mmCIF file of C-alpha atoms in Angstrom:
data_model
loop_
_atom_site.group_PDB
_atom_site.id
_atom_site.type_symbol
_atom_site.label_atom_id
_atom_site.label_comp_id
_atom_site.label_asym_id
_atom_site.label_seq_id
_atom_site.Cartn_x
_atom_site.Cartn_y
_atom_site.Cartn_z
ATOM 1 C CA HIS A 1 2.427 -13.205 18.919
ATOM 2 C CA TYR A 2 1.111 -14.217 16.084
ATOM 3 C CA ALA A 3 1.248 -17.776 16.686
ATOM 4 C CA GLU A 4 0.010 -17.273 20.474
ATOM 5 C CA VAL A 5 -3.276 -15.126 18.672
ATOM 6 C CA GLY A 6 -3.622 -18.430 16.929
ATOM 7 C CA VAL A 7 -3.682 -20.951 19.564
ATOM 8 C CA CYS A 8 -6.488 -18.359 21.633
ATOM 9 C CA ALA A 9 -8.436 -17.765 18.394
ATOM 10 C CA LEU A 10 -7.910 -21.819 17.605
ATOM 11 C CA ALA A 11 -9.453 -22.127 21.039
ATOM 12 C CA VAL A 12 -12.188 -19.763 20.671
ATOM 13 C CA PHE A 13 -13.499 -21.353 17.937
ATOM 14 C CA VAL A 14 -13.484 -24.777 19.179
ATOM 15 C CA LEU A 15 -14.818 -23.350 22.246
ATOM 16 C CA ALA A 16 -17.720 -21.855 20.205
ATOM 17 C CA GLN A 17 -18.144 -25.382 18.834
ATOM 18 C CA HIS A 18 -20.080 -26.839 22.921
ATOM 19 C CA HIS A 19 -22.485 -25.071 23.494
ATOM 20 C CA THR A 20 -22.500 -25.624 27.738
ATOM 21 C CA PRO A 21 -22.603 -22.441 29.836
ATOM 22 C CA GLU A 22 -19.232 -22.560 31.097
ATOM 23 C CA THR A 23 -17.913 -22.476 27.332
ATOM 24 C CA GLU A 24 -20.098 -19.571 27.214
ATOM 25 C CA ASP A 25 -19.271 -18.339 30.166
ATOM 26 C CA LEU A 26 -15.867 -18.449 28.515
ATOM 27 C CA ILE A 27 -16.448 -16.796 25.256
ATOM 28 C CA LEU A 28 -18.225 -14.473 27.282
ATOM 29 C CA SER A 29 -15.719 -13.815 29.220
ATOM 30 C CA VAL A 30 -13.128 -13.840 26.142
ATOM 31 C CA ALA A 31 -14.697 -11.540 25.084
ATOM 32 C CA ARG A 32 -15.107 -8.292 27.325
ATOM 33 C CA THR A 33 -11.159 -9.033 28.955
ATOM 34 C CA ASP A 34 -8.947 -10.003 26.518
ATOM 35 C CA PRO A 35 -5.597 -7.781 25.922
ATOM 36 C CA ASP A 36 -5.589 -8.730 22.158
ATOM 37 C CA ALA A 37 -8.009 -7.150 20.565
ATOM 38 C CA ASP A 38 -8.369 -9.806 17.901
ATOM 39 C CA VAL A 39 -9.461 -13.384 20.269
ATOM 40 C CA ARG A 40 -12.079 -10.080 21.697
ATOM 41 C CA GLN A 41 -13.409 -9.712 18.237
ATOM 42 C CA GLN A 42 -13.901 -14.092 17.330
ATOM 43 C CA ALA A 43 -15.129 -13.756 20.012
ATOM 44 C CA VAL A 44 -17.505 -11.838 19.799
ATOM 45 C CA PHE A 45 -18.409 -13.338 16.454
ATOM 46 C CA TRP A 46 -18.715 -16.702 18.091
ATOM 47 C CA LEU A 47 -21.422 -14.616 20.366
ATOM 48 C CA SER A 48 -23.715 -14.750 17.445
ATOM 49 C CA GLN A 49 -23.657 -18.766 16.890
ATOM 50 C CA VAL A 50 -24.206 -18.963 20.781
ATOM 51 C CA GLY A 51 -27.099 -16.470 20.006
ATOM 52 C CA SER A 52 -28.500 -16.620 23.957
ATOM 53 C CA ASP A 53 -30.834 -14.134 26.274
ATOM 54 C CA ARG A 54 -26.747 -13.441 27.988
ATOM 55 C CA ALA A 55 -24.877 -13.348 24.316
ATOM 56 C CA VAL A 56 -27.076 -10.560 23.342
ATOM 57 C CA THR A 57 -27.109 -8.846 26.217
ATOM 58 C CA ALA A 58 -23.228 -8.923 25.997
ATOM 59 C CA LEU A 59 -23.255 -8.239 21.964
ATOM 60 C CA ASP A 60 -25.264 -4.705 23.042
ATOM 61 C CA SER A 61 -22.921 -4.056 26.311
ATOM 62 C CA ILE A 62 -20.422 -4.120 23.132
ATOM 63 C CA ALA A 63 -21.664 -2.564 20.330
ATOM 64 C CA ARG A 64 -22.804 0.633 22.802
ATOM 65 C CA GLY A 65 -20.366 0.651 25.842
ATOM 66 C CA SER A 66 -17.020 -0.537 23.650
ATOM 67 C CA THR A 67 -14.308 2.752 21.871
ATOM 68 C CA ASP A 68 -12.905 0.450 20.079
ATOM 69 C CA PRO A 69 -14.864 1.080 16.449
ATOM 70 C CA ASP A 70 -13.608 -2.784 15.288
ATOM 71 C CA LEU A 71 -14.942 -4.139 18.179
ATOM 72 C CA ARG A 72 -18.040 -2.743 18.246
ATOM 73 C CA ASP A 73 -18.237 -3.253 14.413
ATOM 74 C CA ARG A 74 -17.822 -6.892 14.802
ATOM 75 C CA ALA A 75 -20.512 -6.178 17.480
ATOM 76 C CA ILE A 76 -22.969 -5.139 15.727
ATOM 77 C CA PHE A 77 -22.039 -8.163 12.879
ATOM 78 C CA ALA A 78 -23.090 -10.781 15.194
ATOM 79 C CA LEU A 79 -26.083 -8.997 16.573
ATOM 80 C CA SER A 80 -27.200 -8.900 12.492
ATOM 81 C CA GLN A 81 -27.093 -12.721 11.896
ATOM 82 C CA ILE A 82 -28.945 -13.457 15.570
ATOM 83 C CA HIS A 83 -32.650 -14.535 14.379
ATOM 84 C CA GLY A 84 -34.199 -12.630 16.849
ATOM 85 C CA SER A 85 -37.146 -10.416 18.101
ATOM 86 C CA ARG A 86 -34.694 -8.577 20.556
ATOM 87 C CA ALA A 87 -31.201 -8.705 18.212
ATOM 88 C CA LEU A 88 -32.612 -7.300 15.039
ATOM 89 C CA GLN A 89 -34.440 -4.850 17.828
ATOM 90 C CA ILE A 90 -30.979 -3.750 19.293
ATOM 91 C CA LEU A 91 -30.104 -2.997 15.835
ATOM 92 C CA ARG A 92 -32.474 -0.687 15.211
ATOM 93 C CA ASP A 93 -32.519 0.856 18.931
ATOM 94 C CA TYR A 94 -28.858 2.022 17.619
ATOM 95 C CA ALA A 95 -29.021 2.271 14.222
ATOM 96 C CA GLY A 96 -31.970 5.296 15.328
ATOM 97 C CA ARG A 97 -29.166 6.896 18.176
ATOM 98 C CA ALA A 98 -28.553 10.476 16.978
ATOM 99 C CA ASP A 99 -25.695 10.619 19.096
ATOM 100 C CA ALA A 100 -23.740 6.643 18.336
ATOM 101 C CA PRO A 101 -20.743 7.698 15.896
ATOM 102 C CA GLU A 102 -21.874 8.019 12.711
ATOM 103 C CA GLU A 103 -19.762 4.392 10.256
ATOM 104 C CA SER A 104 -22.075 2.081 12.736
ATOM 105 C CA ARG A 105 -25.229 3.231 12.718
ATOM 106 C CA GLU A 106 -24.667 3.097 8.502
ATOM 107 C CA ARG A 107 -23.740 -0.293 10.127
ATOM 108 C CA ALA A 108 -26.533 -1.357 11.437
ATOM 109 C CA ILE A 109 -28.691 -0.144 8.969
ATOM 110 C CA PHE A 110 -27.197 -1.745 6.362
ATOM 111 C CA TRP A 111 -27.873 -5.209 8.791
ATOM 112 C CA LEU A 112 -31.176 -4.108 8.614
ATOM 113 C CA GLY A 113 -31.221 -3.686 5.203
ATOM 114 C CA GLN A 114 -30.326 -7.850 4.388
ATOM 115 C CA ARG A 115 -32.845 -8.664 7.339
ATOM 116 C CA GLY A 116 -34.811 -7.557 4.719
ATOM 117 C CA GLY A 117 -39.321 -7.765 6.283
ATOM 118 C CA ALA A 118 -41.903 -5.321 6.784
ATOM 119 C CA GLU A 119 -41.051 -4.222 9.504
ATOM 120 C CA ASN A 120 -37.846 -2.971 9.443
ATOM 121 C CA ALA A 121 -38.640 -1.307 6.144
ATOM 122 C CA THR A 122 -41.336 0.944 8.213
ATOM 123 C CA PHE A 123 -38.294 1.813 10.348
ATOM 124 C CA LEU A 124 -36.341 2.948 8.150
ATOM 125 C CA ARG A 125 -38.878 5.057 6.477
ATOM 126 C CA ASP A 126 -39.222 6.099 9.560
ATOM 127 C CA LEU A 127 -35.962 6.975 10.151
ATOM 128 C CA TYR A 128 -35.489 8.792 7.469
ATOM 129 C CA ALA A 129 -37.764 11.042 8.073
ATOM 130 C CA ARG A 130 -35.885 11.661 10.921
ATOM 131 C CA THR A 131 -32.804 11.587 9.761
ATOM 132 C CA SER A 132 -30.357 15.109 9.150
ATOM 133 C CA GLY A 133 -26.642 14.028 8.457
ATOM 134 C CA ALA A 134 -27.022 13.114 4.310
ATOM 135 C CA ASP A 135 -24.409 10.227 4.821
ATOM 136 C CA VAL A 136 -26.799 8.049 6.878
ATOM 137 C CA LYS A 137 -29.603 8.343 4.629
ATOM 138 C CA GLU A 138 -27.878 7.702 1.396
ATOM 139 C CA ARG A 139 -26.584 4.227 3.817
ATOM 140 C CA ILE A 140 -31.150 4.332 4.683
ATOM 141 C CA LEU A 141 -31.699 4.685 1.071
ATOM 142 C CA PHE A 142 -29.406 1.628 0.378
ATOM 143 C CA SER A 143 -30.792 -0.052 3.006
ATOM 144 C CA LEU A 144 -34.444 0.685 1.823
ATOM 145 C CA SER A 145 -33.587 -0.572 -1.748
ATOM 146 C CA GLN A 146 -32.454 -4.127 -0.387
ATOM 147 C CA MET A 147 -36.144 -5.153 0.533
ATOM 148 C CA ARG A 148 -37.665 -5.278 -3.357
ATOM 149 C CA SER A 149 -40.652 -4.474 -2.417
ATOM 150 C CA ALA A 150 -43.450 -2.845 -4.137
ATOM 151 C CA GLU A 151 -44.170 -0.770 -1.398
ATOM 152 C CA THR A 152 -40.592 0.368 -0.837
ATOM 153 C CA THR A 153 -40.314 1.240 -3.885
ATOM 154 C CA ARG A 154 -43.037 3.578 -4.715
ATOM 155 C CA TRP A 155 -41.587 4.769 -1.275
ATOM 156 C CA LEU A 156 -38.426 5.750 -2.919
ATOM 157 C CA LEU A 157 -40.327 7.076 -5.932
ATOM 158 C CA ASP A 158 -42.505 9.667 -4.149
ATOM 159 C CA LEU A 159 -38.737 10.972 -2.334
ATOM 160 C CA ALA A 160 -36.922 11.727 -5.780
ATOM 161 C CA VAL A 161 -40.150 14.589 -6.505
ATOM 162 C CA SER A 162 -40.806 15.315 -3.064
ATOM 163 C CA PRO A 163 -38.204 19.002 -3.164
ATOM 164 C CA ALA A 164 -38.327 19.502 0.214
ATOM 165 C CA GLU A 165 -35.843 16.991 0.407
ATOM 166 C CA ASN A 166 -32.045 17.111 -0.930
ATOM 167 C CA ILE A 167 -31.507 17.088 -4.828
ATOM 168 C CA ASP A 168 -28.608 14.036 -4.274
ATOM 169 C CA LEU A 169 -30.186 12.210 -2.484
ATOM 170 C CA ARG A 170 -33.139 12.800 -4.383
ATOM 171 C CA LYS A 171 -31.477 10.957 -7.637
ATOM 172 C CA LYS A 172 -29.969 8.979 -5.366
ATOM 173 C CA ALA A 173 -33.506 7.890 -4.781
ATOM 174 C CA ILE A 174 -34.749 7.619 -8.310
ATOM 175 C CA PHE A 175 -31.686 5.402 -9.104
ATOM 176 C CA TRP A 176 -31.944 2.869 -6.888
ATOM 177 C CA ALA A 177 -35.960 2.733 -7.573
ATOM 178 C CA SER A 178 -35.398 1.183 -10.230
ATOM 179 C CA GLN A 179 -32.080 -1.203 -9.271
ATOM 180 C CA SER A 180 -34.872 -2.162 -7.060
ATOM 181 C CA GLY A 181 -37.060 -2.985 -9.619
ATOM 182 C CA ALA A 182 -39.792 0.330 -9.928
ATOM 183 C CA ASP A 183 -41.810 -0.374 -12.835
ATOM 184 C CA ILE A 184 -40.809 1.149 -16.497
ATOM 185 C CA GLY A 185 -44.101 3.167 -16.709
ATOM 186 C CA ASP A 186 -43.360 4.987 -13.176
ATOM 187 C CA LEU A 187 -40.071 6.109 -14.121
ATOM 188 C CA VAL A 188 -42.342 7.363 -16.879
ATOM 189 C CA ARG A 189 -45.298 9.335 -14.410
ATOM 190 C CA LEU A 190 -41.874 10.407 -12.351
ATOM 191 C CA TYR A 191 -40.801 11.963 -15.573
ATOM 192 C CA ASP A 192 -43.469 13.427 -16.398
ATOM 193 C CA ARG A 193 -43.783 15.156 -12.938
ATOM 194 C CA THR A 194 -40.485 16.171 -12.515
ATOM 195 C CA ALA A 195 -39.903 19.871 -14.104
ATOM 196 C CA ASP A 196 -35.885 20.162 -12.690
ATOM 197 C CA ARG A 197 -33.316 19.459 -15.280
ATOM 198 C CA GLU A 198 -31.043 16.757 -13.469
ATOM 199 C CA MET A 199 -33.847 14.882 -11.746
ATOM 200 C CA LYS A 200 -34.882 14.018 -15.902
ATOM 201 C CA GLU A 201 -31.655 13.262 -16.724
#
């Protein structure tokens, strides 16, 4: 069985090296219908190398509809590797879906942070404001810290002194602000602004 899977995965790799409508059809078919999960995952990965509108549509369908968490996460990763506005918007839409599996949402949020850009930063800050889950919020803080922009660092520092926010998330906001290049003067001012002992520590 393992030998057969290896041969099938190699066949998918060879197909992906030849960008024609016919090979794209075959890879799409394998991604959707192959009986072996490993082969389907390989096909999903290679769809990111194809990067066509049809490939993006297929990846969107897999991310939204697959019951296989590994395949779903592979589709989210593949979308993050495609340089196009539509794939990026699909990632944002998925990250914002409250009904999506939380772990997969966190992966979409992670990859948005790795892509960077002012538009993604704005989206993630807005998503934080309308998200209730602490784990998802923590992932958003991390992803924003990876963007290393002055605007995002200021946002993290402002969040750290917000009395409406959970204390653990406020502490994480300080940590990630410091990791993303917060100015020492801003940290000193933050220390002076807060009366909470935990936050001062």
